[in-house]
């Protein structure tokens, strides 16, 4: 990393420990933030191509909670199981077993692709008292305001899978293309924050294990959305959505909120698909109110 984080000081004050656990014949790396004896425990699942670092700005504003942030299998420091197809069913099954192993009964949070994974897991039986979705994928990605960009992404990942392995992997890790993705998603005009966002993507967006797992995850991300699972989710749910999201328009998020038994929608203005980087304090405030977590003195 070369750009300083606007949230670094808050993160330095958080206790953090790295752990590993065996889940579905593979080893999942995860990080535990906050006090082990906190009253509220949250399992936080990151989005496509990222790893646990992406949600750290939000966690920095929730020091009163215990947050468990894993790397999805095939990303970051969690290796995939060789020969396994990482479709949505596999990721949902992984989350059910991961939660049972490390924090049964925890609140579940998912960002972007993570919103699909956690919703599928809960609809299939994962027990949780509450669900939190940040930038939920509330409509088919190909139909969003940037549907053309998504179609180009489909072509990009298809080419990455079809080219000879060395060339395909190099294409998928190409820094110029990663930067185009980052510039497209960032809405802030703050130059320091933009540098941080681009540096985060440069540093963590290519930490996938191989092109096969990346292709599987991409196909899962554009083939499903949270609408499929919302009617089967019967726990209180918080949706934190952005009014400039290029993937799911805010109108679709408003419709999505009506599909749950019990859902609250918080809309954040002047931000897009990077709530976790651009407005983490606002997201954390909504989460704190939803979970009724008191603010600790001195924070």
Short mmCIF file of C-alpha atoms in Angstrom, two decimals:
data_model
loop_
_atom_site.label_atom_id
_atom_site.label_comp_id
_atom_site.label_asym_id
_atom_site.label_seq_id
_atom_site.Cartn_x
_atom_site.Cartn_y
_atom_site.Cartn_z
CA UNK A 1 0.00 0.00 0.00
CA UNK A 2 1.22 3.48 -0.85
CA UNK A 3 -1.72 5.75 0.07
CA UNK A 4 -2.54 6.56 3.67
CA UNK A 5 -5.92 5.48 5.03
CA UNK A 6 -8.25 8.17 6.40
CA UNK A 7 -9.36 5.52 8.89
CA UNK A 8 -5.94 4.30 10.01
CA UNK A 9 -6.01 5.90 13.46
CA UNK A 10 -9.36 4.34 14.31
CA UNK A 11 -8.21 0.96 13.07
CA UNK A 12 -5.05 1.14 15.18
CA UNK A 13 -7.21 1.41 18.28
CA UNK A 14 -9.05 -1.80 17.47
CA UNK A 15 -7.79 -5.12 18.83
CA UNK A 16 -7.39 -7.56 15.93
CA UNK A 17 -6.35 -11.21 15.74
CA UNK A 18 -5.88 -13.51 12.74
CA UNK A 19 -7.25 -17.05 12.91
CA UNK A 20 -7.77 -20.06 10.68
CA UNK A 21 -10.49 -22.70 10.69
CA UNK A 22 -11.10 -25.78 8.55
CA UNK A 23 -14.37 -25.50 6.64
CA UNK A 24 -15.56 -27.81 3.83
CA UNK A 25 -12.15 -29.47 3.48
CA UNK A 26 -10.37 -26.15 3.12
CA UNK A 27 -8.76 -23.61 5.45
CA UNK A 28 -10.52 -20.28 5.88
CA UNK A 29 -8.51 -17.34 7.19
CA UNK A 30 -10.46 -14.83 9.26
CA UNK A 31 -9.81 -11.80 11.42
CA UNK A 32 -11.48 -10.92 14.72
CA UNK A 33 -11.84 -7.22 15.52
CA UNK A 34 -12.89 -5.76 18.84
CA UNK A 35 -13.27 -7.26 22.28
CA UNK A 36 -13.91 -11.01 22.47
CA UNK A 37 -16.50 -10.43 25.21
CA UNK A 38 -18.51 -7.79 23.32
CA UNK A 39 -22.27 -8.20 23.60
CA UNK A 40 -22.74 -8.17 19.81
CA UNK A 41 -20.90 -10.41 17.34
CA UNK A 42 -21.13 -9.81 13.59
CA UNK A 43 -19.80 -11.98 10.77
CA UNK A 44 -18.94 -9.65 7.87
CA UNK A 45 -18.64 -11.06 4.33
CA UNK A 46 -16.79 -8.98 1.71
CA UNK A 47 -17.61 -8.45 -1.95
CA UNK A 48 -16.37 -9.78 -5.28
CA UNK A 49 -12.59 -9.73 -5.90
CA UNK A 50 -11.88 -8.16 -2.52
CA UNK A 51 -10.95 -9.61 0.83
CA UNK A 52 -11.58 -8.74 4.49
CA UNK A 53 -9.65 -5.46 4.22
CA UNK A 54 -12.46 -3.87 2.23
CA UNK A 55 -14.81 -3.73 5.21
CA UNK A 56 -12.23 -2.41 7.68
CA UNK A 57 -13.32 1.25 7.35
CA UNK A 58 -16.83 0.30 8.52
CA UNK A 59 -15.44 -1.87 11.33
CA UNK A 60 -13.30 1.06 12.46
CA UNK A 61 -16.49 2.92 13.38
CA UNK A 62 -17.96 -0.06 15.29
CA UNK A 63 -15.44 -0.55 18.12
CA UNK A 64 -18.20 -1.65 20.51
CA UNK A 65 -18.88 -4.86 18.55
CA UNK A 66 -16.92 -8.05 17.93
CA UNK A 67 -16.56 -8.39 14.17
CA UNK A 68 -15.42 -11.57 12.46
CA UNK A 69 -14.26 -10.93 8.89
CA UNK A 70 -13.24 -13.95 6.78
CA UNK A 71 -11.65 -14.05 3.36
CA UNK A 72 -13.98 -15.91 1.01
CA UNK A 73 -12.50 -19.20 -0.25
CA UNK A 74 -10.33 -18.43 -3.25
CA UNK A 75 -9.65 -14.83 -2.21
CA UNK A 76 -7.15 -13.16 0.07
CA UNK A 77 -5.57 -15.74 2.35
CA UNK A 78 -8.30 -18.41 2.06
CA UNK A 79 -7.22 -21.01 -0.49
CA UNK A 80 -9.87 -22.82 -2.54
CA UNK A 81 -10.24 -26.58 -2.48
CA UNK A 82 -8.72 -27.91 -5.73
CA UNK A 83 -11.27 -29.14 -8.26
CA UNK A 84 -14.24 -27.56 -6.53
CA UNK A 85 -16.63 -25.24 -8.38
CA UNK A 86 -17.22 -22.09 -6.36
CA UNK A 87 -20.77 -21.29 -7.39
CA UNK A 88 -23.32 -19.63 -5.13
CA UNK A 89 -24.43 -22.91 -3.55
CA UNK A 90 -20.83 -23.61 -2.55
CA UNK A 91 -20.31 -20.17 -1.03
CA UNK A 92 -23.61 -20.36 0.86
CA UNK A 93 -22.74 -23.81 2.22
CA UNK A 94 -19.31 -22.54 3.20
CA UNK A 95 -20.84 -19.65 5.16
CA UNK A 96 -23.30 -21.92 6.99
CA UNK A 97 -20.43 -24.13 8.15
CA UNK A 98 -18.08 -21.23 8.87
CA UNK A 99 -20.65 -19.50 11.10
CA UNK A 100 -21.37 -22.74 12.95
CA UNK A 101 -17.65 -23.23 13.58
CA UNK A 102 -16.64 -19.75 14.75
CA UNK A 103 -19.70 -17.79 15.90
CA UNK A 104 -23.06 -19.58 15.88
CA UNK A 105 -25.95 -17.17 16.26
CA UNK A 106 -23.96 -14.11 15.13
CA UNK A 107 -25.48 -11.22 13.23
CA UNK A 108 -24.65 -11.62 9.53
CA UNK A 109 -23.46 -8.78 7.27
CA UNK A 110 -22.71 -8.87 3.56
CA UNK A 111 -21.43 -6.26 1.12
CA UNK A 112 -22.14 -6.37 -2.64
CA UNK A 113 -21.50 -9.98 -3.79
CA UNK A 114 -21.36 -10.79 -0.09
CA UNK A 115 -25.01 -9.64 0.13
CA UNK A 116 -25.95 -12.44 -2.28
CA UNK A 117 -23.87 -15.03 -0.42
CA UNK A 118 -25.29 -14.21 3.01
CA UNK A 119 -28.87 -13.98 1.73
CA UNK A 120 -28.58 -17.37 0.03
CA UNK A 121 -27.12 -18.89 3.21
CA UNK A 122 -29.88 -17.52 5.45
CA UNK A 123 -32.58 -18.59 3.00
CA UNK A 124 -31.08 -22.09 3.10
CA UNK A 125 -31.13 -22.31 6.89
CA UNK A 126 -28.29 -20.27 8.43
CA UNK A 127 -29.65 -19.00 11.75
CA UNK A 128 -29.07 -15.38 12.68
CA UNK A 129 -30.99 -12.85 14.76
CA UNK A 130 -30.48 -10.04 12.22
CA UNK A 131 -29.17 -9.43 8.72
CA UNK A 132 -27.29 -6.39 7.36
CA UNK A 133 -26.76 -5.77 3.64
CA UNK A 134 -24.47 -2.97 2.41
CA UNK A 135 -24.81 -2.05 -1.29
CA UNK A 136 -27.03 -5.11 -1.77
CA UNK A 137 -27.29 -6.52 -5.28
CA UNK A 138 -31.02 -5.94 -5.59
CA UNK A 139 -31.50 -6.45 -9.31
CA UNK A 140 -29.79 -8.31 -12.17
CA UNK A 141 -26.39 -6.69 -12.77
CA UNK A 142 -26.93 -6.72 -16.53
CA UNK A 143 -29.99 -4.51 -16.10
CA UNK A 144 -28.37 -1.87 -13.88
CA UNK A 145 -27.54 1.70 -14.89
CA UNK A 146 -24.16 0.47 -16.13
CA UNK A 147 -25.49 -2.59 -17.93
CA UNK A 148 -23.10 -2.00 -20.84
CA UNK A 149 -20.14 -1.93 -18.46
CA UNK A 150 -21.35 -5.20 -16.94
CA UNK A 151 -21.55 -6.79 -20.39
CA UNK A 152 -18.00 -5.66 -21.04
CA UNK A 153 -17.04 -7.25 -17.73
CA UNK A 154 -18.67 -10.51 -18.84
CA UNK A 155 -16.52 -10.43 -21.99
CA UNK A 156 -13.41 -9.57 -19.93
CA UNK A 157 -13.83 -12.50 -17.53
CA UNK A 158 -14.70 -14.84 -20.38
CA UNK A 159 -11.50 -13.86 -22.19
CA UNK A 160 -9.52 -14.33 -19.00
CA UNK A 161 -10.87 -17.87 -18.77
CA UNK A 162 -10.32 -18.77 -22.44
CA UNK A 163 -6.83 -17.44 -23.09
CA UNK A 164 -3.78 -19.58 -22.27
CA UNK A 165 -3.42 -19.62 -18.50
CA UNK A 166 -0.48 -17.23 -18.22
CA UNK A 167 -2.05 -14.68 -20.57
CA UNK A 168 -5.51 -15.07 -19.05
CA UNK A 169 -4.29 -14.57 -15.51
CA UNK A 170 -2.22 -11.56 -16.56
CA UNK A 171 -5.30 -10.01 -18.17
CA UNK A 172 -7.39 -10.57 -15.05
CA UNK A 173 -4.70 -8.99 -12.86
CA UNK A 174 -4.00 -6.11 -15.24
CA UNK A 175 -3.52 -2.98 -13.13
CA UNK A 176 -4.89 -0.63 -15.79
CA UNK A 177 -8.18 -2.52 -15.93
CA UNK A 178 -8.38 -2.65 -12.13
CA UNK A 179 -7.88 1.12 -12.08
CA UNK A 180 -10.68 1.64 -14.64
CA UNK A 181 -13.00 -0.38 -12.36
CA UNK A 182 -11.94 1.72 -9.37
CA UNK A 183 -12.37 5.06 -11.14
CA UNK A 184 -15.81 4.01 -12.40
CA UNK A 185 -17.07 3.08 -8.93
CA UNK A 186 -15.61 5.96 -6.89
CA UNK A 187 -17.89 9.01 -6.59
CA UNK A 188 -16.03 11.12 -4.05
CA UNK A 189 -14.18 14.22 -5.24
CA UNK A 190 -11.83 14.17 -2.25
CA UNK A 191 -8.38 13.53 -3.79
CA UNK A 192 -6.98 11.88 -0.65
CA UNK A 193 -9.93 9.52 -0.39
CA UNK A 194 -9.77 8.69 -4.09
CA UNK A 195 -6.06 7.82 -3.76
CA UNK A 196 -6.89 5.56 -0.84
CA UNK A 197 -9.69 3.82 -2.77
CA UNK A 198 -7.51 3.23 -5.82
CA UNK A 199 -4.67 1.97 -3.63
CA UNK A 200 -7.03 -0.47 -1.89
CA UNK A 201 -8.12 -1.87 -5.23
CA UNK A 202 -4.54 -1.99 -6.53
CA UNK A 203 -3.44 -3.85 -3.40
CA UNK A 204 -6.29 -6.30 -2.82
CA UNK A 205 -8.36 -6.67 -6.00
CA UNK A 206 -6.01 -9.21 -7.57
CA UNK A 207 -5.50 -11.47 -4.56
CA UNK A 208 -7.62 -14.25 -6.04
CA UNK A 209 -6.17 -17.77 -6.05
CA UNK A 210 -6.54 -18.48 -9.76
CA UNK A 211 -8.63 -17.57 -12.75
CA UNK A 212 -11.00 -20.53 -12.29
CA UNK A 213 -12.20 -19.43 -8.87
CA UNK A 214 -12.47 -15.84 -10.10
CA UNK A 215 -14.58 -16.94 -13.07
CA UNK A 216 -16.84 -19.03 -10.83
CA UNK A 217 -17.39 -16.14 -8.43
CA UNK A 218 -18.06 -13.68 -11.24
CA UNK A 219 -20.64 -15.97 -12.84
CA UNK A 220 -22.32 -16.35 -9.45
CA UNK A 221 -22.31 -12.58 -8.93
CA UNK A 222 -24.07 -11.77 -12.22
CA UNK A 223 -26.39 -14.80 -12.25
CA UNK A 224 -28.09 -14.10 -8.91
CA UNK A 225 -29.35 -11.22 -6.83
CA UNK A 226 -30.87 -10.78 -3.39
CA UNK A 227 -34.44 -10.72 -4.73
CA UNK A 228 -34.31 -14.51 -5.13
CA UNK A 229 -33.87 -14.99 -1.41
CA UNK A 230 -35.61 -12.04 0.27
CA UNK A 231 -39.06 -13.71 0.56
CA UNK A 232 -37.42 -16.63 2.41
CA UNK A 233 -35.69 -14.39 4.97
CA UNK A 234 -37.75 -13.84 8.10
CA UNK A 235 -35.36 -11.98 10.41
CA UNK A 236 -35.11 -8.18 10.81
CA UNK A 237 -33.00 -6.89 7.92
CA UNK A 238 -31.15 -3.63 7.36
CA UNK A 239 -30.39 -2.52 3.81
CA UNK A 240 -27.82 0.28 3.41
CA UNK A 241 -28.02 1.55 -0.16
CA UNK A 242 -26.49 4.37 -2.21
CA UNK A 243 -28.34 6.80 -4.42
CA UNK A 244 -25.61 6.69 -7.10
CA UNK A 245 -24.91 2.96 -7.18
CA UNK A 246 -23.92 1.90 -10.71
CA UNK A 247 -24.83 -1.74 -10.10
CA UNK A 248 -28.24 -1.52 -8.43
CA UNK A 249 -30.24 1.72 -8.84
CA UNK A 250 -31.82 3.11 -5.69
CA UNK A 251 -35.30 2.54 -7.12
CA UNK A 252 -34.56 -1.19 -7.28
CA UNK A 253 -33.26 -1.13 -3.69
CA UNK A 254 -36.56 0.39 -2.57
CA UNK A 255 -38.44 -2.43 -4.26
CA UNK A 256 -36.06 -5.00 -2.76
CA UNK A 257 -36.82 -3.74 0.77
CA UNK A 258 -40.50 -4.58 0.28
CA UNK A 259 -39.71 -8.25 -0.44
CA UNK A 260 -38.52 -9.00 3.10
CA UNK A 261 -40.84 -9.72 6.01
CA UNK A 262 -39.19 -7.04 8.13
CA UNK A 263 -36.74 -4.68 6.42
CA UNK A 264 -35.45 -1.17 6.95
CA UNK A 265 -33.81 0.74 4.11
CA UNK A 266 -31.24 3.45 4.83
CA UNK A 267 -30.29 5.53 1.79
CA UNK A 268 -26.96 7.34 1.67
CA UNK A 269 -26.68 10.28 -0.71
CA UNK A 270 -23.83 11.26 -3.05
CA UNK A 271 -22.17 7.83 -2.96
CA UNK A 272 -22.13 4.79 -5.22
CA UNK A 273 -21.10 1.16 -4.80
CA UNK A 274 -18.29 2.00 -2.38
CA UNK A 275 -20.22 2.90 0.78
CA UNK A 276 -17.65 0.89 2.75
CA UNK A 277 -14.86 3.23 1.58
CA UNK A 278 -16.58 6.58 1.06
CA UNK A 279 -19.17 6.77 3.86
CA UNK A 280 -18.23 4.11 6.45
CA UNK A 281 -19.21 6.32 9.41
CA UNK A 282 -22.75 6.71 8.07
CA UNK A 283 -22.99 2.96 7.42
CA UNK A 284 -21.71 2.15 10.91
CA UNK A 285 -24.16 4.60 12.45
CA UNK A 286 -27.06 2.88 10.72
CA UNK A 287 -25.75 -0.52 11.85
CA UNK A 288 -25.34 0.67 15.44
CA UNK A 289 -28.91 1.97 15.56
CA UNK A 290 -30.24 -1.21 13.96
CA UNK A 291 -28.42 -3.43 16.45
CA UNK A 292 -29.05 -0.99 19.32
CA UNK A 293 -25.36 -0.86 20.19
CA UNK A 294 -24.58 1.98 22.63
CA UNK A 295 -21.68 4.27 21.78
CA UNK A 296 -18.67 3.60 24.00
CA UNK A 297 -17.29 6.57 25.94
CA UNK A 298 -14.24 8.20 24.44
CA UNK A 299 -14.97 6.92 20.91
#
